[in-house]
């Protein structure tokens, strides 16, 4: 009985003990498996991507897992442009070096001859731009000229190129001039010193100018401060907080972007501009209205009645202006047919490219004119003399002939280029031949990304003396011939340069001339000198407003 009892007791105790023991064994097994999976995940997904350049034997900025070289920007310690500028200084003796955009490796090219090869001579090997957003997530964004690829890009560029010639800018000038006069006239009845937040002012000007020159819509955003067109523009350019993921989401995770359904252009914004385009086209068809704006030119292109017109040899849009490349200009093949949706898509990207970019250039320009009163005074003298010759009314020809104005605008776009980095994606293998003792042959493969650090090149003392200084005299007749090809790239380089560069220059010049013809721009108590760039914004912004 004792044995039975003991045996029964032993058996009972064993059964009671084995359940938690088994649970512990299972838990330890699961924990070990999880730790093993985690180690493998960290190694293959987080660590190995940061070894790409080391394996290739290419010098690179030391990355950290997940963020690559962008951690200071993510945590708002530095701007992206300053990160790349510092990296270029670190590798100043190298023609190129490796960089990491989160998990995506990119080759930064800072040698001018290599830049020429990639962007011009071997353009067919680097004809595409990398995606911000996967095509499957945002097909509308992918249809814009900015994001089309290969032959698709070439054919659309062929259609759009005639819209942006100097002749077309001349035709649109009056529309833009009227907006600039409203800008200056808004303060006509006021006296003394008027305190103005310049970004708000210039954003409203560029909104109205692009609305009339692109869509044929009359806005007065200085009076009607909450008009729908302006609000949609503000919505489109809101990259605060989580919305900034639109810029780098695909570098972090394509899967994450797809799961979250992140689009570069919000559906509400897209639908608004599609509706505006449709209504504008239908109104013109119904009434026979003809006006020199983008919708008009593109509907002419739609009918096959728009051809590329060479500008007069004596007509110059400015030092920063770029003529269309021979790749496009000399192509006489039949233009691709375009739909109303194509028109809506392309006009939206032109609005996108002008609305914020031009207002920021104007903000930086007025800031430098305040900080450099002698430059402002000299510019005002030229403006006053030109207006006197024109009997008080600026013309397109007189605007384009103003030499000092062009010097000032050219310098502001060197110091603060609209695009701080040019992005290119390889589509054909391209071998970099060694030119320095430490180099070895390296082949850039299709799909690889290449970055051209425009901001860093513009601030390189090898190309510009005292590069941090605002000095329009760099672009006078005596000095501008010393500026080498590809060392000045505010609108990009090669066939894929900004198609709207002449439009943007005309908008900047028209806006600043109208203001300085009536006012002197002076610092106020809220003006902070020197300029401090905001670290919490991807587009260029002042940390202290304007």
Short mmCIF file of C-alpha atoms in Angstrom, two decimals:
data_model
loop_
_atom_site.label_atom_id
_atom_site.label_comp_id
_atom_site.label_asym_id
_atom_site.label_seq_id
_atom_site.Cartn_x
_atom_site.Cartn_y
_atom_site.Cartn_z
CA UNK A 1 0.00 0.00 0.00
CA UNK A 2 2.82 2.37 0.90
CA UNK A 3 4.53 1.49 -2.29
CA UNK A 4 1.31 1.88 -4.17
CA UNK A 5 0.60 5.04 -2.29
CA UNK A 6 4.13 6.29 -2.84
CA UNK A 7 4.06 5.20 -6.41
CA UNK A 8 0.69 6.87 -6.87
CA UNK A 9 1.97 9.93 -5.11
CA UNK A 10 5.13 10.02 -7.20
CA UNK A 11 3.08 9.62 -10.34
CA UNK A 12 0.75 12.41 -9.24
CA UNK A 13 3.64 14.75 -8.47
CA UNK A 14 5.27 14.00 -11.85
CA UNK A 15 2.11 14.87 -13.71
CA UNK A 16 1.81 18.09 -11.82
CA UNK A 17 5.43 19.06 -12.49
CA UNK A 18 5.68 18.13 -16.15
CA UNK A 19 3.07 20.65 -17.37
CA UNK A 20 4.99 23.77 -16.31
CA UNK A 21 8.28 22.12 -17.30
CA UNK A 22 6.93 21.48 -20.78
CA UNK A 23 5.65 25.06 -20.97
CA UNK A 24 9.08 26.30 -19.98
CA UNK A 25 10.71 24.10 -22.60
CA UNK A 26 8.29 25.31 -25.26
CA UNK A 27 8.78 28.94 -24.15
CA UNK A 28 12.56 28.57 -24.26
CA UNK A 29 12.33 27.00 -27.70
CA UNK A 30 10.10 29.82 -28.99
CA UNK A 31 12.31 32.45 -27.39
CA UNK A 32 15.42 30.88 -28.92
CA UNK A 33 13.71 30.70 -32.33
CA UNK A 34 12.56 34.31 -32.03
CA UNK A 35 16.05 35.49 -31.01
CA UNK A 36 17.51 33.50 -33.90
CA UNK A 37 15.00 35.03 -36.33
CA UNK A 38 15.67 38.48 -34.91
CA UNK A 39 19.43 38.04 -35.28
CA UNK A 40 19.01 36.87 -38.87
CA UNK A 41 16.61 39.72 -39.62
CA UNK A 42 18.94 42.32 -38.16
CA UNK A 43 21.91 40.81 -39.99
CA UNK A 44 20.34 40.37 -43.43
CA UNK A 45 17.82 43.23 -43.48
CA UNK A 46 19.45 45.91 -41.35
CA UNK A 47 23.20 45.25 -41.20
CA UNK A 48 24.07 43.78 -44.62
CA UNK A 49 22.56 46.73 -46.56
CA UNK A 50 25.02 49.02 -44.76
CA UNK A 51 27.94 46.93 -46.08
CA UNK A 52 27.17 47.47 -49.77
CA UNK A 53 29.91 50.02 -50.42
CA UNK A 54 32.46 48.23 -48.25
CA UNK A 55 31.99 45.08 -50.33
CA UNK A 56 32.40 47.14 -53.51
CA UNK A 57 35.61 48.70 -52.21
CA UNK A 58 34.15 52.21 -52.52
CA UNK A 59 34.88 54.73 -49.73
CA UNK A 60 31.69 55.82 -48.00
CA UNK A 61 30.26 57.81 -45.14
CA UNK A 62 29.92 55.46 -42.18
CA UNK A 63 26.22 54.55 -41.93
CA UNK A 64 24.00 53.49 -39.08
CA UNK A 65 21.39 50.76 -39.37
CA UNK A 66 17.93 51.72 -40.63
CA UNK A 67 18.75 55.43 -41.22
CA UNK A 68 21.90 55.03 -43.29
CA UNK A 69 23.48 58.51 -43.42
CA UNK A 70 20.23 60.40 -42.87
CA UNK A 71 19.85 59.97 -39.10
CA UNK A 72 20.78 63.64 -38.34
CA UNK A 73 18.03 64.79 -40.75
CA UNK A 74 15.45 62.36 -39.34
CA UNK A 75 16.15 63.58 -35.79
CA UNK A 76 16.28 67.23 -36.95
CA UNK A 77 19.91 67.80 -36.06
CA UNK A 78 20.97 68.77 -39.59
CA UNK A 79 19.43 69.45 -42.98
CA UNK A 80 19.87 66.93 -45.80
CA UNK A 81 21.80 69.51 -47.83
CA UNK A 82 24.25 70.09 -44.97
CA UNK A 83 24.73 66.34 -44.45
CA UNK A 84 25.73 65.94 -48.09
CA UNK A 85 27.87 69.10 -48.03
CA UNK A 86 29.82 67.77 -45.02
CA UNK A 87 30.17 64.38 -46.70
CA UNK A 88 31.60 66.01 -49.84
CA UNK A 89 34.14 67.89 -47.72
CA UNK A 90 35.07 64.64 -45.96
CA UNK A 91 35.82 63.02 -49.33
CA UNK A 92 37.05 66.11 -51.18
CA UNK A 93 40.01 64.17 -52.61
CA UNK A 94 37.67 61.57 -54.14
CA UNK A 95 35.77 61.87 -57.40
CA UNK A 96 32.92 59.83 -55.95
CA UNK A 97 31.94 58.07 -52.75
CA UNK A 98 29.19 55.93 -51.28
CA UNK A 99 26.17 57.20 -49.38
CA UNK A 100 23.11 55.55 -47.83
CA UNK A 101 19.54 56.83 -48.05
CA UNK A 102 18.14 54.64 -45.29
CA UNK A 103 18.52 51.16 -46.87
CA UNK A 104 19.24 52.38 -50.39
CA UNK A 105 22.88 52.89 -51.42
CA UNK A 106 23.66 55.78 -53.75
CA UNK A 107 26.87 56.92 -55.41
CA UNK A 108 27.58 60.64 -54.94
CA UNK A 109 29.48 62.08 -57.90
CA UNK A 110 31.40 65.30 -57.24
CA UNK A 111 33.92 65.22 -60.08
CA UNK A 112 32.84 67.63 -62.82
CA UNK A 113 34.11 65.49 -65.71
CA UNK A 114 32.24 62.47 -64.35
CA UNK A 115 29.11 64.57 -63.94
CA UNK A 116 29.37 65.59 -67.60
CA UNK A 117 29.68 61.96 -68.64
CA UNK A 118 26.69 60.83 -66.58
CA UNK A 119 24.30 63.71 -67.23
CA UNK A 120 25.24 64.68 -70.79
CA UNK A 121 27.56 62.44 -72.81
CA UNK A 122 26.13 59.15 -71.53
CA UNK A 123 22.64 60.41 -70.80
CA UNK A 124 21.12 57.25 -72.33
CA UNK A 125 22.67 55.28 -69.43
CA UNK A 126 21.14 57.58 -66.79
CA UNK A 127 17.93 58.79 -68.41
CA UNK A 128 15.62 58.02 -65.46
CA UNK A 129 15.03 59.35 -61.98
CA UNK A 130 14.51 57.01 -59.01
CA UNK A 131 10.99 56.72 -57.62
CA UNK A 132 9.86 58.64 -54.56
CA UNK A 133 6.67 56.59 -54.52
CA UNK A 134 6.11 53.17 -56.18
CA UNK A 135 4.16 53.42 -59.44
CA UNK A 136 1.54 50.91 -58.24
CA UNK A 137 0.71 53.14 -55.26
CA UNK A 138 0.48 56.47 -57.10
CA UNK A 139 0.03 55.97 -60.87
CA UNK A 140 -1.01 59.64 -61.29
CA UNK A 141 2.34 60.89 -59.95
CA UNK A 142 4.16 58.46 -62.22
CA UNK A 143 2.48 60.02 -65.29
CA UNK A 144 4.04 63.41 -64.67
CA UNK A 145 7.01 64.44 -66.79
CA UNK A 146 9.15 64.49 -63.65
CA UNK A 147 8.68 60.76 -63.10
CA UNK A 148 8.22 59.23 -66.54
CA UNK A 149 10.93 56.88 -67.73
CA UNK A 150 12.79 56.02 -70.91
CA UNK A 151 10.93 56.47 -74.19
CA UNK A 152 7.79 57.45 -72.30
CA UNK A 153 9.65 60.43 -70.81
CA UNK A 154 11.26 61.31 -74.15
CA UNK A 155 7.94 61.32 -76.02
CA UNK A 156 6.19 63.49 -73.42
CA UNK A 157 9.14 65.89 -73.24
CA UNK A 158 8.92 66.19 -77.03
CA UNK A 159 5.28 67.30 -76.70
CA UNK A 160 5.89 69.75 -73.83
CA UNK A 161 9.16 71.32 -74.93
CA UNK A 162 7.57 73.86 -77.35
CA UNK A 163 5.50 75.24 -74.45
CA UNK A 164 8.57 76.60 -72.64
CA UNK A 165 10.50 78.47 -75.32
CA UNK A 166 11.42 82.12 -74.91
CA UNK A 167 8.71 83.00 -77.43
CA UNK A 168 6.05 81.38 -75.23
CA UNK A 169 7.43 83.16 -72.16
CA UNK A 170 7.13 86.44 -74.02
CA UNK A 171 3.49 85.63 -74.76
CA UNK A 172 2.77 84.88 -71.07
CA UNK A 173 4.70 87.84 -69.68
CA UNK A 174 1.73 90.22 -69.56
CA UNK A 175 -0.30 87.77 -67.46
CA UNK A 176 2.53 87.46 -64.96
CA UNK A 177 3.26 91.19 -64.96
CA UNK A 178 -0.34 91.94 -63.99
CA UNK A 179 0.01 89.62 -60.98
CA UNK A 180 3.24 91.31 -59.93
CA UNK A 181 1.55 94.71 -60.13
CA UNK A 182 -1.21 93.47 -57.83
CA UNK A 183 1.51 92.26 -55.46
CA UNK A 184 3.16 95.70 -55.24
CA UNK A 185 -0.14 97.58 -55.41
CA UNK A 186 -1.50 95.70 -52.40
CA UNK A 187 0.53 97.98 -50.10
CA UNK A 188 0.13 101.17 -52.12
CA UNK A 189 -2.14 102.90 -49.61
CA UNK A 190 0.07 102.22 -46.58
CA UNK A 191 2.73 104.53 -45.15
CA UNK A 192 5.92 104.08 -43.17
CA UNK A 193 7.50 100.69 -42.52
CA UNK A 194 5.23 97.74 -43.29
CA UNK A 195 6.10 94.48 -41.52
CA UNK A 196 5.44 91.49 -43.78
CA UNK A 197 6.11 87.75 -43.53
CA UNK A 198 7.72 87.33 -46.94
CA UNK A 199 7.04 83.64 -47.47
CA UNK A 200 3.31 84.19 -47.04
CA UNK A 201 3.49 87.17 -49.40
CA UNK A 202 5.47 85.42 -52.12
CA UNK A 203 3.52 82.17 -51.87
CA UNK A 204 0.35 84.13 -52.59
CA UNK A 205 2.03 85.88 -55.52
CA UNK A 206 3.29 82.62 -57.06
CA UNK A 207 -0.11 81.03 -56.49
CA UNK A 208 -1.84 83.80 -58.44
CA UNK A 209 0.82 83.92 -61.16
CA UNK A 210 0.76 80.17 -61.77
CA UNK A 211 -3.04 80.07 -61.59
CA UNK A 212 -3.38 82.61 -64.41
CA UNK A 213 -0.39 81.49 -66.52
CA UNK A 214 -1.15 77.78 -66.26
CA UNK A 215 -4.91 77.46 -65.81
CA UNK A 216 -6.28 80.82 -66.92
CA UNK A 217 -7.81 81.40 -63.48
CA UNK A 218 -7.80 84.85 -61.91
CA UNK A 219 -7.00 84.83 -58.18
CA UNK A 220 -6.20 87.57 -55.70
CA UNK A 221 -4.81 85.65 -52.77
CA UNK A 222 -3.71 88.81 -50.97
CA UNK A 223 -7.33 89.91 -50.66
CA UNK A 224 -9.13 86.57 -50.75
CA UNK A 225 -6.76 84.81 -48.37
CA UNK A 226 -8.73 81.57 -48.25
CA UNK A 227 -9.50 81.01 -51.92
CA UNK A 228 -9.67 77.35 -52.89
CA UNK A 229 -6.75 77.49 -55.32
CA UNK A 230 -4.39 78.82 -52.66
CA UNK A 231 -5.59 76.33 -50.03
CA UNK A 232 -5.05 73.42 -52.41
CA UNK A 233 -1.54 74.66 -53.10
CA UNK A 234 -0.82 74.80 -49.38
CA UNK A 235 -2.19 71.28 -48.97
CA UNK A 236 0.00 69.99 -51.81
CA UNK A 237 3.13 71.42 -50.17
CA UNK A 238 2.44 70.36 -46.62
CA UNK A 239 5.39 68.10 -45.79
CA UNK A 240 5.22 68.55 -42.03
CA UNK A 241 5.25 65.64 -39.59
CA UNK A 242 4.37 62.23 -41.01
CA UNK A 243 3.71 63.72 -44.46
CA UNK A 244 7.47 64.05 -44.98
CA UNK A 245 7.54 60.30 -45.58
CA UNK A 246 6.43 61.10 -49.14
CA UNK A 247 10.02 62.18 -49.83
CA UNK A 248 11.84 59.16 -48.46
CA UNK A 249 9.23 56.42 -48.04
CA UNK A 250 10.51 54.28 -50.92
CA UNK A 251 14.06 54.50 -49.51
CA UNK A 252 12.82 53.18 -46.20
CA UNK A 253 10.44 50.45 -47.39
CA UNK A 254 8.40 49.96 -50.57
CA UNK A 255 6.23 47.52 -48.63
CA UNK A 256 5.50 50.10 -45.93
CA UNK A 257 4.54 52.69 -48.55
CA UNK A 258 2.18 50.20 -50.23
CA UNK A 259 0.59 49.10 -46.96
CA UNK A 260 0.00 52.70 -45.85
CA UNK A 261 -1.13 53.75 -49.34
CA UNK A 262 1.12 56.83 -49.25
CA UNK A 263 0.77 59.06 -52.31
CA UNK A 264 2.91 62.03 -53.25
CA UNK A 265 -0.14 64.04 -54.28
CA UNK A 266 -3.18 63.73 -52.05
CA UNK A 267 -6.38 62.52 -53.77
CA UNK A 268 -8.23 65.66 -52.74
CA UNK A 269 -5.56 67.86 -54.35
CA UNK A 270 -5.41 65.70 -57.48
CA UNK A 271 -9.19 65.74 -57.94
CA UNK A 272 -9.31 69.51 -57.51
CA UNK A 273 -6.73 70.20 -60.22
CA UNK A 274 -8.24 67.60 -62.54
CA UNK A 275 -11.60 69.33 -62.18
CA UNK A 276 -10.09 72.79 -62.76
CA UNK A 277 -8.31 71.57 -65.90
CA UNK A 278 -11.45 69.91 -67.27
CA UNK A 279 -13.59 73.00 -66.63
CA UNK A 280 -10.99 75.28 -68.24
CA UNK A 281 -10.77 73.15 -71.39
CA UNK A 282 -14.56 72.80 -71.68
CA UNK A 283 -15.08 76.55 -71.22
CA UNK A 284 -12.63 77.36 -74.01
CA UNK A 285 -14.25 74.84 -76.32
CA UNK A 286 -17.67 76.28 -75.58
CA UNK A 287 -16.80 79.97 -75.87
CA UNK A 288 -13.85 79.96 -78.27
CA UNK A 289 -11.68 81.77 -75.68
CA UNK A 290 -8.01 81.96 -76.62
CA UNK A 291 -5.39 83.25 -74.16
CA UNK A 292 -1.59 82.72 -73.95
CA UNK A 293 -1.46 80.25 -71.07
CA UNK A 294 -0.38 76.65 -70.48
CA UNK A 295 -3.82 75.09 -70.98
CA UNK A 296 -4.08 76.86 -74.35
CA UNK A 297 -0.65 75.72 -75.50
CA UNK A 298 -1.28 72.11 -74.43
CA UNK A 299 -4.68 71.93 -76.13
CA UNK A 300 -2.89 73.15 -79.27
CA UNK A 301 -0.36 70.35 -78.77
CA UNK A 302 -3.24 67.92 -78.34
CA UNK A 303 -4.46 68.92 -81.80
CA UNK A 304 -0.97 68.55 -83.28
CA UNK A 305 -0.62 72.27 -83.92
CA UNK A 306 2.29 73.09 -81.62
CA UNK A 307 5.85 72.93 -82.94
CA UNK A 308 9.16 73.85 -81.35
CA UNK A 309 10.15 77.43 -82.19
CA UNK A 310 13.79 78.42 -81.91
CA UNK A 311 14.35 81.62 -79.94
CA UNK A 312 15.99 84.61 -81.55
CA UNK A 313 19.77 84.53 -81.17
CA UNK A 314 19.70 87.92 -79.47
CA UNK A 315 17.09 86.82 -76.93
CA UNK A 316 18.48 85.70 -73.59
CA UNK A 317 16.42 84.55 -70.61
CA UNK A 318 19.37 84.85 -68.24
CA UNK A 319 22.61 83.14 -67.24
CA UNK A 320 20.75 80.45 -65.28
CA UNK A 321 18.42 79.63 -68.19
CA UNK A 322 18.98 76.34 -70.02
CA UNK A 323 18.13 75.80 -73.66
CA UNK A 324 16.42 72.59 -74.67
CA UNK A 325 18.87 69.78 -75.44
CA UNK A 326 19.65 68.66 -78.98
CA UNK A 327 18.24 65.24 -78.01
CA UNK A 328 14.78 66.83 -77.93
CA UNK A 329 15.16 69.90 -80.14
CA UNK A 330 16.42 68.00 -83.17
CA UNK A 331 13.86 65.18 -82.90
CA UNK A 332 11.30 65.61 -85.65
CA UNK A 333 9.42 62.36 -85.11
CA UNK A 334 5.64 62.46 -84.81
CA UNK A 335 4.47 63.66 -81.41
CA UNK A 336 2.62 61.25 -79.16
CA UNK A 337 -1.12 61.92 -78.75
CA UNK A 338 -2.06 63.41 -75.38
CA UNK A 339 -5.36 63.20 -73.52
CA UNK A 340 -7.12 65.63 -71.21
CA UNK A 341 -5.78 63.54 -68.33
CA UNK A 342 -2.23 64.02 -69.65
CA UNK A 343 -2.82 67.79 -69.76
CA UNK A 344 -4.16 67.77 -66.18
CA UNK A 345 -1.17 65.72 -64.97
CA UNK A 346 1.49 67.85 -66.63
CA UNK A 347 -0.03 71.21 -65.68
CA UNK A 348 -0.23 70.02 -62.08
CA UNK A 349 3.47 69.14 -62.01
CA UNK A 350 4.29 72.57 -63.49
CA UNK A 351 2.22 74.16 -60.72
CA UNK A 352 4.01 71.93 -58.23
CA UNK A 353 7.40 72.99 -59.60
CA UNK A 354 6.62 76.71 -59.57
CA UNK A 355 4.40 77.34 -56.56
CA UNK A 356 6.85 76.64 -53.73
CA UNK A 357 10.18 76.77 -55.56
CA UNK A 358 9.79 80.31 -56.88
CA UNK A 359 8.40 81.66 -53.62
CA UNK A 360 11.40 80.24 -51.72
CA UNK A 361 13.86 81.76 -54.22
CA UNK A 362 12.13 85.13 -53.80
CA UNK A 363 12.30 84.78 -50.01
CA UNK A 364 16.02 84.05 -50.08
CA UNK A 365 16.56 86.88 -52.55
CA UNK A 366 14.80 89.49 -50.41
CA UNK A 367 16.69 88.23 -47.37
CA UNK A 368 20.04 88.73 -49.11
CA UNK A 369 18.96 92.17 -50.35
CA UNK A 370 18.19 93.15 -46.76
CA UNK A 371 21.51 91.76 -45.53
CA UNK A 372 23.38 93.44 -48.44
CA UNK A 373 21.89 96.93 -48.72
CA UNK A 374 24.47 98.03 -51.31
CA UNK A 375 23.28 95.31 -53.70
CA UNK A 376 19.66 96.34 -53.18
CA UNK A 377 20.49 99.98 -53.85
CA UNK A 378 22.35 99.18 -57.07
CA UNK A 379 19.52 96.93 -58.25
CA UNK A 380 16.92 99.62 -57.55
CA UNK A 381 18.93 102.11 -59.58
CA UNK A 382 18.87 99.73 -62.56
CA UNK A 383 15.14 99.10 -62.13
CA UNK A 384 14.35 102.82 -61.97
CA UNK A 385 16.49 103.57 -65.03
CA UNK A 386 14.85 100.76 -66.99
CA UNK A 387 11.33 101.86 -66.06
CA UNK A 388 12.18 105.40 -67.12
CA UNK A 389 13.17 104.08 -70.55
CA UNK A 390 9.89 102.12 -70.71
CA UNK A 391 7.73 105.08 -69.65
CA UNK A 392 6.94 103.38 -66.35
CA UNK A 393 5.69 100.06 -67.75
CA UNK A 394 8.04 97.06 -67.77
CA UNK A 395 8.20 94.97 -70.94
CA UNK A 396 9.51 91.45 -71.49
CA UNK A 397 12.51 92.72 -73.49
CA UNK A 398 13.44 95.36 -70.92
CA UNK A 399 13.17 92.80 -68.09
CA UNK A 400 15.49 90.37 -69.87
CA UNK A 401 18.03 93.09 -70.71
CA UNK A 402 18.59 94.09 -67.09
CA UNK A 403 22.17 92.88 -66.50
CA UNK A 404 22.49 93.51 -62.77
CA UNK A 405 19.10 91.92 -62.11
CA UNK A 406 20.28 88.80 -63.89
CA UNK A 407 23.53 88.82 -61.88
CA UNK A 408 21.60 89.05 -58.60
CA UNK A 409 19.15 86.28 -59.55
CA UNK A 410 21.96 84.05 -60.86
CA UNK A 411 23.86 84.44 -57.58
CA UNK A 412 20.87 83.69 -55.36
CA UNK A 413 20.31 80.49 -57.33
CA UNK A 414 23.93 79.54 -56.82
CA UNK A 415 23.84 80.18 -53.08
CA UNK A 416 20.39 78.63 -52.61
CA UNK A 417 19.69 76.33 -55.58
CA UNK A 418 16.04 75.17 -55.86
CA UNK A 419 17.22 71.56 -56.14
CA UNK A 420 20.06 70.81 -53.72
CA UNK A 421 20.63 67.33 -55.19
CA UNK A 422 20.04 65.88 -58.67
CA UNK A 423 18.83 62.28 -58.70
CA UNK A 424 19.61 59.86 -61.52
CA UNK A 425 19.00 56.13 -61.93
CA UNK A 426 21.20 53.93 -64.06
CA UNK A 427 19.43 52.08 -66.91
CA UNK A 428 22.51 50.67 -68.71
CA UNK A 429 25.80 49.45 -67.23
CA UNK A 430 28.33 52.29 -67.03
CA UNK A 431 31.97 51.80 -66.12
CA UNK A 432 33.92 54.45 -64.24
CA UNK A 433 37.50 54.26 -65.48
CA UNK A 434 40.16 54.83 -62.78
CA UNK A 435 41.71 58.30 -62.89
CA UNK A 436 43.34 58.52 -59.43
CA UNK A 437 45.89 56.16 -57.80
CA UNK A 438 43.44 54.83 -55.19
CA UNK A 439 40.69 54.04 -57.72
CA UNK A 440 39.86 50.80 -59.47
CA UNK A 441 37.33 50.12 -62.26
CA UNK A 442 33.77 50.29 -61.01
CA UNK A 443 30.61 49.54 -62.97
CA UNK A 444 27.35 51.25 -62.06
CA UNK A 445 24.60 48.72 -62.67
CA UNK A 446 21.01 49.27 -63.89
CA UNK A 447 18.82 50.24 -60.96
CA UNK A 448 21.68 51.86 -59.04
CA UNK A 449 21.13 55.44 -57.89
CA UNK A 450 23.49 58.34 -58.52
CA UNK A 451 23.35 61.69 -56.72
CA UNK A 452 24.81 64.97 -58.03
CA UNK A 453 25.35 67.30 -55.02
CA UNK A 454 24.43 70.66 -56.59
CA UNK A 455 24.33 72.51 -53.26
CA UNK A 456 27.81 71.24 -52.32
CA UNK A 457 29.26 72.00 -55.77
CA UNK A 458 27.89 75.56 -55.62
CA UNK A 459 29.65 76.01 -52.27
CA UNK A 460 32.95 74.44 -53.26
CA UNK A 461 35.84 76.99 -53.00
CA UNK A 462 37.50 75.16 -55.90
CA UNK A 463 34.83 76.66 -58.17
CA UNK A 464 33.70 79.78 -56.30
CA UNK A 465 35.87 82.07 -54.16
CA UNK A 466 34.31 82.70 -50.73
CA UNK A 467 31.36 80.46 -51.67
CA UNK A 468 29.31 81.28 -48.55
CA UNK A 469 29.25 84.96 -49.49
CA UNK A 470 26.44 86.53 -51.55
CA UNK A 471 28.29 88.22 -54.42
CA UNK A 472 26.43 89.02 -57.67
CA UNK A 473 29.71 90.20 -59.25
CA UNK A 474 30.55 86.55 -59.90
CA UNK A 475 28.18 86.85 -62.83
CA UNK A 476 29.32 90.13 -64.38
CA UNK A 477 30.57 90.15 -67.96
CA UNK A 478 34.18 89.82 -66.83
CA UNK A 479 33.72 86.91 -64.41
CA UNK A 480 30.86 84.77 -65.68
CA UNK A 481 33.04 83.29 -68.43
CA UNK A 482 35.14 81.67 -65.68
CA UNK A 483 32.21 79.61 -64.40
CA UNK A 484 32.78 76.12 -65.74
CA UNK A 485 30.16 73.94 -67.37
CA UNK A 486 28.42 71.74 -64.79
CA UNK A 487 29.72 73.77 -61.83
CA UNK A 488 26.51 75.83 -61.97
CA UNK A 489 23.37 73.74 -61.97
CA UNK A 490 20.36 75.41 -60.30
CA UNK A 491 18.00 73.81 -62.84
CA UNK A 492 19.87 70.57 -63.38
CA UNK A 493 22.12 69.39 -66.21
CA UNK A 494 21.65 67.67 -69.54
CA UNK A 495 18.46 66.65 -71.35
CA UNK A 496 16.62 66.01 -68.07
CA UNK A 497 17.03 69.56 -66.76
CA UNK A 498 14.01 71.49 -65.42
CA UNK A 499 11.79 72.19 -68.42
CA UNK A 500 10.21 75.23 -66.74
CA UNK A 501 13.45 77.08 -65.96
CA UNK A 502 12.64 80.11 -68.15
CA UNK A 503 9.17 80.38 -66.64
CA UNK A 504 10.64 80.31 -63.11
CA UNK A 505 13.26 82.95 -63.92
CA UNK A 506 10.66 85.25 -65.46
CA UNK A 507 8.46 84.84 -62.38
CA UNK A 508 11.31 85.63 -59.95
CA UNK A 509 12.45 88.67 -61.93
CA UNK A 510 8.96 90.04 -62.45
CA UNK A 511 8.07 89.71 -58.78
CA UNK A 512 11.20 91.36 -57.37
CA UNK A 513 11.21 94.18 -59.94
CA UNK A 514 7.61 95.13 -59.13
CA UNK A 515 8.37 95.27 -55.40
CA UNK A 516 11.64 97.19 -55.65
CA UNK A 517 10.15 99.68 -58.10
CA UNK A 518 7.91 100.93 -55.27
CA UNK A 519 9.54 99.89 -52.00
CA UNK A 520 12.81 99.50 -50.21
CA UNK A 521 13.09 96.23 -48.29
CA UNK A 522 14.49 96.79 -44.80
CA UNK A 523 15.07 94.62 -41.70
CA UNK A 524 12.58 94.83 -38.84
CA UNK A 525 12.75 93.69 -35.24
CA UNK A 526 11.82 90.11 -36.18
CA UNK A 527 14.48 89.84 -38.91
CA UNK A 528 17.24 87.42 -37.91
CA UNK A 529 20.66 87.93 -39.52
CA UNK A 530 22.56 85.75 -40.38
CA UNK A 531 20.15 83.32 -42.01
CA UNK A 532 19.44 80.07 -40.16
CA UNK A 533 18.00 77.19 -42.15
CA UNK A 534 15.18 75.21 -40.56
CA UNK A 535 16.21 71.63 -39.72
CA UNK A 536 12.63 70.34 -39.44
CA UNK A 537 11.73 70.89 -43.09
CA UNK A 538 12.76 69.01 -46.22
CA UNK A 539 12.15 71.99 -48.58
CA UNK A 540 14.31 75.03 -47.82
CA UNK A 541 12.81 77.13 -45.01
CA UNK A 542 14.02 79.73 -42.54
CA UNK A 543 14.16 78.69 -38.89
CA UNK A 544 12.91 82.18 -37.99
CA UNK A 545 10.40 82.86 -40.78
CA UNK A 546 11.13 85.52 -43.39
#
